[in-house]
Coordinates of C-alpha atoms in Angstrom, one line a residue:
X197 CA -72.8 -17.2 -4.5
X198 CA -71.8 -19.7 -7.5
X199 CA -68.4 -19.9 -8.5
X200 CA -67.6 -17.7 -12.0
X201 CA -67.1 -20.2 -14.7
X202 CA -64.7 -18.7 -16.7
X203 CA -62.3 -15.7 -14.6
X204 CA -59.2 -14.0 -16.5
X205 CA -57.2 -12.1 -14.6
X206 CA -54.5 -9.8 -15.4
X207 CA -53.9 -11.6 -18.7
X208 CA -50.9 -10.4 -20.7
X209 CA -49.6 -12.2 -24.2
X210 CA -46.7 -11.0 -26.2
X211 CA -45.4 -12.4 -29.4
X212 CA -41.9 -12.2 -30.3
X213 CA -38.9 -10.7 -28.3
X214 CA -36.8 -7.7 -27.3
X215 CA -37.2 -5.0 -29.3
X216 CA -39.3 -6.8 -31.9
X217 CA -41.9 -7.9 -29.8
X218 CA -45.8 -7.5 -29.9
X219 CA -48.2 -6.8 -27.0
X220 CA -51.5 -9.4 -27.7
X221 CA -53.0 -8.6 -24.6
X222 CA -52.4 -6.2 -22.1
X223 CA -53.5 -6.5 -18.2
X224 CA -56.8 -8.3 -19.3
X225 CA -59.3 -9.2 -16.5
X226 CA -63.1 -10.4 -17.4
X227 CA -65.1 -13.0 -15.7
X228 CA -68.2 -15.2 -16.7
X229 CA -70.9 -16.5 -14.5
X230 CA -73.2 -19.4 -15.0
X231 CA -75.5 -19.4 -17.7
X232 CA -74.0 -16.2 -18.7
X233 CA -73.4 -15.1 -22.4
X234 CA -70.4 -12.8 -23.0
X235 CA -70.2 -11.2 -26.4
X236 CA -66.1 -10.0 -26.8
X237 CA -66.2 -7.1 -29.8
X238 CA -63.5 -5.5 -31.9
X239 CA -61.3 -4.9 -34.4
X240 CA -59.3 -7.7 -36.2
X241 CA -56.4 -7.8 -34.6
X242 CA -58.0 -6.7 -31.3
X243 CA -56.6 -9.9 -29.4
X244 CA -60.0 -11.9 -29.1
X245 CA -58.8 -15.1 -30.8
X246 CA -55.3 -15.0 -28.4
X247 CA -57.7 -14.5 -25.7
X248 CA -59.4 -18.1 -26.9
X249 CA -56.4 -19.3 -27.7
X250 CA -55.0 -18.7 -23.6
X251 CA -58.1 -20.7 -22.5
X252 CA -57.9 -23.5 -24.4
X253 CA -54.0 -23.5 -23.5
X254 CA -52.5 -23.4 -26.5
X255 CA -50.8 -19.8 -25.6
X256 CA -49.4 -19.9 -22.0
X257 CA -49.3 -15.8 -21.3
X258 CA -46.6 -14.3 -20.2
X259 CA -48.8 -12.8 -16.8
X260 CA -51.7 -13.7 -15.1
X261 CA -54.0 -16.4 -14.9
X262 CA -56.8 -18.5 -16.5
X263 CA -59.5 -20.3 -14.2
X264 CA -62.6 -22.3 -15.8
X265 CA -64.7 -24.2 -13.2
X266 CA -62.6 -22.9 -10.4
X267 CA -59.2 -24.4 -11.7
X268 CA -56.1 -22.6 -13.7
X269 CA -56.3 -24.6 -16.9
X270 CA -52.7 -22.6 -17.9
X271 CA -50.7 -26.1 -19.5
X272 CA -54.2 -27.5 -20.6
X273 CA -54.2 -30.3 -23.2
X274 CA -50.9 -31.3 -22.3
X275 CA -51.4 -32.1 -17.7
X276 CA -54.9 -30.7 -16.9
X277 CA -56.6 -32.5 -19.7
X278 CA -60.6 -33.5 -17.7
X279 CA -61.0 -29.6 -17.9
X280 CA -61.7 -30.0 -21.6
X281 CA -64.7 -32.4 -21.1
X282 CA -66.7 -29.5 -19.9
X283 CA -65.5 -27.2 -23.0
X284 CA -66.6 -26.5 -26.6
X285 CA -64.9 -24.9 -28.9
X286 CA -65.0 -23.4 -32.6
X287 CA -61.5 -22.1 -33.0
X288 CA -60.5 -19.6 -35.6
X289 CA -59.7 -21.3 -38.7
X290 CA -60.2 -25.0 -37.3
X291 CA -58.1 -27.3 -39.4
X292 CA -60.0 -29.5 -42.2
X293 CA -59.4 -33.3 -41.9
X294 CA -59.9 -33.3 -45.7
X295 CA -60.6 -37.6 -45.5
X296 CA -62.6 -37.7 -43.1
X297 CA -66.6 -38.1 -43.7
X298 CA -68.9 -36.0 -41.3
X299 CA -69.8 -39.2 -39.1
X300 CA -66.3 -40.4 -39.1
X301 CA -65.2 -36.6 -38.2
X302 CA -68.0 -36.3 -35.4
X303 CA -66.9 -40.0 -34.2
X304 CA -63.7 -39.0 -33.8
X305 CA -63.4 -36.4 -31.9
X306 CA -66.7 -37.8 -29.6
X307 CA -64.9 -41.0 -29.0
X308 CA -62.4 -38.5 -26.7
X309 CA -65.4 -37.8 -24.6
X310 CA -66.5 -41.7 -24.3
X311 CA -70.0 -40.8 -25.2
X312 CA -72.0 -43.9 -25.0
X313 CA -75.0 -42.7 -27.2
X314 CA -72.3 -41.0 -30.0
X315 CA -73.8 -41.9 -33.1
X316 CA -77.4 -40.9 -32.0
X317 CA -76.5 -38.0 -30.7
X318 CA -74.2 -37.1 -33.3
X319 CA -77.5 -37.6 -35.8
X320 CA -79.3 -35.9 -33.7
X321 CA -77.6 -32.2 -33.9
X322 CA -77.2 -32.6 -37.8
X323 CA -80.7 -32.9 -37.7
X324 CA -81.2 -30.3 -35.7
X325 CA -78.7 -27.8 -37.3
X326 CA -79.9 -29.4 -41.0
X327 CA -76.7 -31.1 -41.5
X328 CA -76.5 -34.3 -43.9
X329 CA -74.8 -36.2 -41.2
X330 CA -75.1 -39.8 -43.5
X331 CA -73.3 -37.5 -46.3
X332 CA -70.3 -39.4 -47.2
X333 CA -68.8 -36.7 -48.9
X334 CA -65.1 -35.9 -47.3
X335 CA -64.3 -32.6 -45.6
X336 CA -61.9 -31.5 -48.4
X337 CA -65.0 -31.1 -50.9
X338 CA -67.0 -29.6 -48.3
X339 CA -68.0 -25.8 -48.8
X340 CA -67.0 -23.9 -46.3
X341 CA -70.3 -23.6 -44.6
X342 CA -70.8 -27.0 -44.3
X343 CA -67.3 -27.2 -42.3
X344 CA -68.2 -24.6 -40.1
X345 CA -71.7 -26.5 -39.2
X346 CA -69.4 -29.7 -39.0
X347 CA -67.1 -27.4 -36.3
X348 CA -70.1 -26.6 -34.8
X349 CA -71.8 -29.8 -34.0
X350 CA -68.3 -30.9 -32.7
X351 CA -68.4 -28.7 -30.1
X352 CA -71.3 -30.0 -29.0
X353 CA -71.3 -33.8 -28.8
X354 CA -70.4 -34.0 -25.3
X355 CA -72.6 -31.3 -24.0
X356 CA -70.2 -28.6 -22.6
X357 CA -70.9 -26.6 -19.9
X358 CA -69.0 -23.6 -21.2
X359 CA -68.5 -22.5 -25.0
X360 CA -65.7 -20.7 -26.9
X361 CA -67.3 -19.4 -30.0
X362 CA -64.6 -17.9 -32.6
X363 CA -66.6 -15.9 -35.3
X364 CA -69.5 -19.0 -35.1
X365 CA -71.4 -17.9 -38.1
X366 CA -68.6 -17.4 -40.4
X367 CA -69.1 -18.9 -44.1
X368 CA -73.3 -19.4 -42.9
X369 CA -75.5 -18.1 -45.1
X370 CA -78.4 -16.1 -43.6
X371 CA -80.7 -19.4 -43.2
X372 CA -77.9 -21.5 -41.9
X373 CA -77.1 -18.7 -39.6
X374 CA -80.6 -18.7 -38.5
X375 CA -80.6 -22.5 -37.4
X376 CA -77.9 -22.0 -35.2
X377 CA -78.7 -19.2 -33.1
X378 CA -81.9 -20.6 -32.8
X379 CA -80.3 -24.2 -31.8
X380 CA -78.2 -22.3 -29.8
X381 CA -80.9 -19.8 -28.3
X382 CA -82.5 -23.5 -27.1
X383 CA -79.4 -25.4 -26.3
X384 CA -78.5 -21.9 -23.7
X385 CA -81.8 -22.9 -21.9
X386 CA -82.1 -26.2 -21.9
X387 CA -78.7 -26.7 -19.8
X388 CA -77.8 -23.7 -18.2
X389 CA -74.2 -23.7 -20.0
X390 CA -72.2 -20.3 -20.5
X391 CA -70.8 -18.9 -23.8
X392 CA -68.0 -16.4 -24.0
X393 CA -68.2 -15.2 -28.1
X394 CA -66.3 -13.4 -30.5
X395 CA -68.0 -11.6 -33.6
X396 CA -68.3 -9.1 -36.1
X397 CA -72.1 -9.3 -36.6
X398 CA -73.5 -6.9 -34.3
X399 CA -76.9 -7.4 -34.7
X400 CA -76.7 -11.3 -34.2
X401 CA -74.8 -10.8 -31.1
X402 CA -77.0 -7.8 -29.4
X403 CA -80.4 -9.8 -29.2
X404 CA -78.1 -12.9 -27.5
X405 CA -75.7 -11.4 -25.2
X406 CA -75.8 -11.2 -21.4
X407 CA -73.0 -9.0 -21.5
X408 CA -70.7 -7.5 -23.9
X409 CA -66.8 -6.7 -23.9
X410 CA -65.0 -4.6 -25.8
X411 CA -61.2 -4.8 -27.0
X412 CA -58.9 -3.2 -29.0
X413 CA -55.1 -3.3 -29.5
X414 CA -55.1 -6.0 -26.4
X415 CA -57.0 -3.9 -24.0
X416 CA -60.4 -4.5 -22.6
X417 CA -61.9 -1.0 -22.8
X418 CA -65.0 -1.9 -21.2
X419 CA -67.4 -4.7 -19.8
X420 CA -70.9 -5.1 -18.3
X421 CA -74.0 -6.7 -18.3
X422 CA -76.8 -5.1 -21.0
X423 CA -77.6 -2.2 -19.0
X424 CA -74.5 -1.1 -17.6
X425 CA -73.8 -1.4 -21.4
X426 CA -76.2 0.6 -23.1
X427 CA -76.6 3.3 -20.3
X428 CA -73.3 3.7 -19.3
X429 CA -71.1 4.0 -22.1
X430 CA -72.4 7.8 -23.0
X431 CA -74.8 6.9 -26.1
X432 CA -78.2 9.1 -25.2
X433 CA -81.0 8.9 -27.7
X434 CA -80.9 10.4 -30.9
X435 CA -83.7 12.1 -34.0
X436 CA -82.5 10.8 -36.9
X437 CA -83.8 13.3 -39.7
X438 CA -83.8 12.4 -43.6
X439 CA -84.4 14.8 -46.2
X440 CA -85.8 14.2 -49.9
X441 CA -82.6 16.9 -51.2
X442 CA -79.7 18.1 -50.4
X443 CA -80.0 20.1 -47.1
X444 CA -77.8 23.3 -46.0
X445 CA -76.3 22.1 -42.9
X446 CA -76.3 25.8 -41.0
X447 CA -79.6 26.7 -42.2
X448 CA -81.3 22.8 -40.6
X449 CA -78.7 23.8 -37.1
X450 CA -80.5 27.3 -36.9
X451 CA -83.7 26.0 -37.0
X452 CA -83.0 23.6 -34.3
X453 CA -80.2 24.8 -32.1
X454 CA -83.2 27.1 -29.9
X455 CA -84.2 23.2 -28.8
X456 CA -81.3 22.7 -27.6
X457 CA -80.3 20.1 -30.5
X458 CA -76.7 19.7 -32.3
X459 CA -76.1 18.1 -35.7
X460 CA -74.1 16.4 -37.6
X461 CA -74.4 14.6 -41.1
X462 CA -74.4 11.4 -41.7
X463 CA -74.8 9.0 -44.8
X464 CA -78.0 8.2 -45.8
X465 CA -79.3 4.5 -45.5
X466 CA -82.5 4.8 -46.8
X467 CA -83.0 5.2 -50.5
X468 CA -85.8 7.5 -50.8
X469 CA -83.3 10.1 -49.0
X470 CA -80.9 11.8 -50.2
X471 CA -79.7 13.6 -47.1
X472 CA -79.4 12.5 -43.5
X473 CA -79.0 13.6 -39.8
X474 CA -78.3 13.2 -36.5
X475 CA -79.6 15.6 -33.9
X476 CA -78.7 15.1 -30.2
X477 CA -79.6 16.9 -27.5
X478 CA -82.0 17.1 -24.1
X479 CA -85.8 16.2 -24.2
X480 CA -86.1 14.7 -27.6
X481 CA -89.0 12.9 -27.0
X482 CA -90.8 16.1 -25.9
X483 CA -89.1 17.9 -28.8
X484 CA -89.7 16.0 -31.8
X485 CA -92.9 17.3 -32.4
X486 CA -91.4 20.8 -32.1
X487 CA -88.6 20.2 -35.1
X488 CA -90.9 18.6 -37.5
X489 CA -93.0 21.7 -37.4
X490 CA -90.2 23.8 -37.5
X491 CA -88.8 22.3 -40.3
X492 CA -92.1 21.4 -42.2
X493 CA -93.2 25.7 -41.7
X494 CA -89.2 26.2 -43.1
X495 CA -89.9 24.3 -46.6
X496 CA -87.3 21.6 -45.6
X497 CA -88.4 18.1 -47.3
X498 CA -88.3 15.8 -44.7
X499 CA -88.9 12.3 -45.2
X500 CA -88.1 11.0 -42.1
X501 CA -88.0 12.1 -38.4
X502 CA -87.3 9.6 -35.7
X503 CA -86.4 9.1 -32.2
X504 CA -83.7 6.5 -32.0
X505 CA -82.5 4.9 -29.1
X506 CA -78.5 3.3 -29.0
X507 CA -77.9 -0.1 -30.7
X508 CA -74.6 -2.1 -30.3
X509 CA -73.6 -0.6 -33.7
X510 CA -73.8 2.8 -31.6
X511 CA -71.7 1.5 -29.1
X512 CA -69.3 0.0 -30.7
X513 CA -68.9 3.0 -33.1
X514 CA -68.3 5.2 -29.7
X515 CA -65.6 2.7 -28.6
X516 CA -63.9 1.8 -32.4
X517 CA -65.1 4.8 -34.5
X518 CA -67.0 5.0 -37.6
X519 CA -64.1 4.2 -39.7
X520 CA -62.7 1.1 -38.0
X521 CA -62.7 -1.9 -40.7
X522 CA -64.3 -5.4 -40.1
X523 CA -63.2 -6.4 -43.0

């Protein structure tokens, strides 16, 4: 059995003292295998960027332990330093060298890695994540999207074997964004590195994850692979049911509480619609037939009847709620 590449165990942060101080993380324990992709959801202010933050080293916790490759790297960057040469990270806010060029940036930083092939490899990813590496334009006039592809590429250079991906897409616009998963997607394959992530878009995240974690207030509330995550955490299938008007909420339950179905209403999101459902219950499948024709020999005017079938959205609404921000 190969060795996890990234294990957490009973990690607990707290910022300030006595009676004024803050729980960051409380008893946290995840793991990461090889060539495994973990995808760490919540809140802001959920603890995911401390969690980065303790594996990098630059927050010693006040319990437990961090291991990557086998070895605690708690004091990295400081006595454990050849643990990093394995690691890439895109931190939270990563500062700006606002003089530096993007080659002089990328040569930088790759010189710590004694790369022998820097500059054509650094040319290389720009290319490949459409980056004008030749610009001579300093980071201080950058946009912010171009710093985050320059963050990026850094982590890159030397071909880590595990990533630490802070909000990765941040400041990308939806092409931009594109080119890197896709980059990403490739560079996953090719070398068989991990990826423990942190995001807010859900539908990036769900098509790339091995496994998702969940956290809020410091607390992993759950973790698993994709199917212990979308059939464990109590999100059955769903009709979603749109109507043309206004609908009576008791009058659309009593013509579909004898399946066996509850309601409840939700906002609509398509803009024919005007009203919108969710019905829940046994059997859909077999059922959905059954309520269009009930409704449809009622005079309700539905434009839309369909089973649905959990997304991460779902889940992370049944962990966080429909009104937790992400803003």
């Amino acid at each position: 059995m190969e060795m996890d590449v990234l294990a957490v165990e009973n990690l607990s942060v707290s910022y300030g003292k006595g009676n004024k101080s803050t729980s960051a993380l409380a008893s946290l324990s995840l793991s990461l295998a090889p060539g495994s992709v973990l995808a760490l959801l919540g809140p802001n202010g959920a603890g995911k960027s401390t969690l980065m933050r303790c594996i990098t080293g630059q927050i010693k916790p006040r319990l437990g332990s961090v291991r990557a490759f086998g070895e605690d790297v708690n004091g990295i960057g400081r006595k454990n330093r050849e643990h990093l040469r394995d690691i890439g990270v895109v931190p939270e806010n990563a500062g700006v060298y606002g003089k530096l060029t993007a080659p002089e940036y990328l040569e930088y930083f790759g010189s710590f890695y004694g790369i022998p092939d820097l500059k054509e490899r650094a040319r290389a990813l720009c290319l490949a994540m459409r980056f004008s590496g030749g610009d001579q334009k300093p980071m201080g006039k950058m946009s912010q999207g171009q710093r985050q592809k320059l963050q990026l590429i850094r982590s890159l250079l030397h071909r880590p074997k595990l990533l630490l991906w802070d909000e990765p897409t941040e400041h990308l616009d939806p092409l931009a964004q594109k080119e890197v998963l896709t980059y990403l997607g490739g560079y996953l394959q090719d070398t068989g590195a991990s990826l423990l992530l942190t995001s807010h878009r859900l539908e990036q995240v769900e098509g790339l994850a091995t496994h998702f974690g969940f956290l809020r207030a410091g607390k992993l509330l759950f973790t698993g692979d994709r199917q212990q995550t979308f059939r464990e955490t109590g999100r059955p299938p769903y009709l979603e049911i749109e109507f043309l008007q206004r609908a009576e909420l008791s009058a659309i339950q009593s013509l579909l509480e004898p399946l066996g179905m509850s309601l409840e209403r939700r906002a609509p999101v398509n803009p024919l619609a005007v009203d919108r459902f969710r019905a829940t219950g046994p059997a859909l499948e077999e059922k959905l037939p059954l309520a269009l024709s009930r409704l449809s020999e009622a005079g309700e005017p539905v434009c839309r009847i369909e089973l649905c079938r959990p997304d991460l959205a779902d889940i992370y609404s049944h962990f966080f709620g429909e009104g937790v921000s992400e803003t």
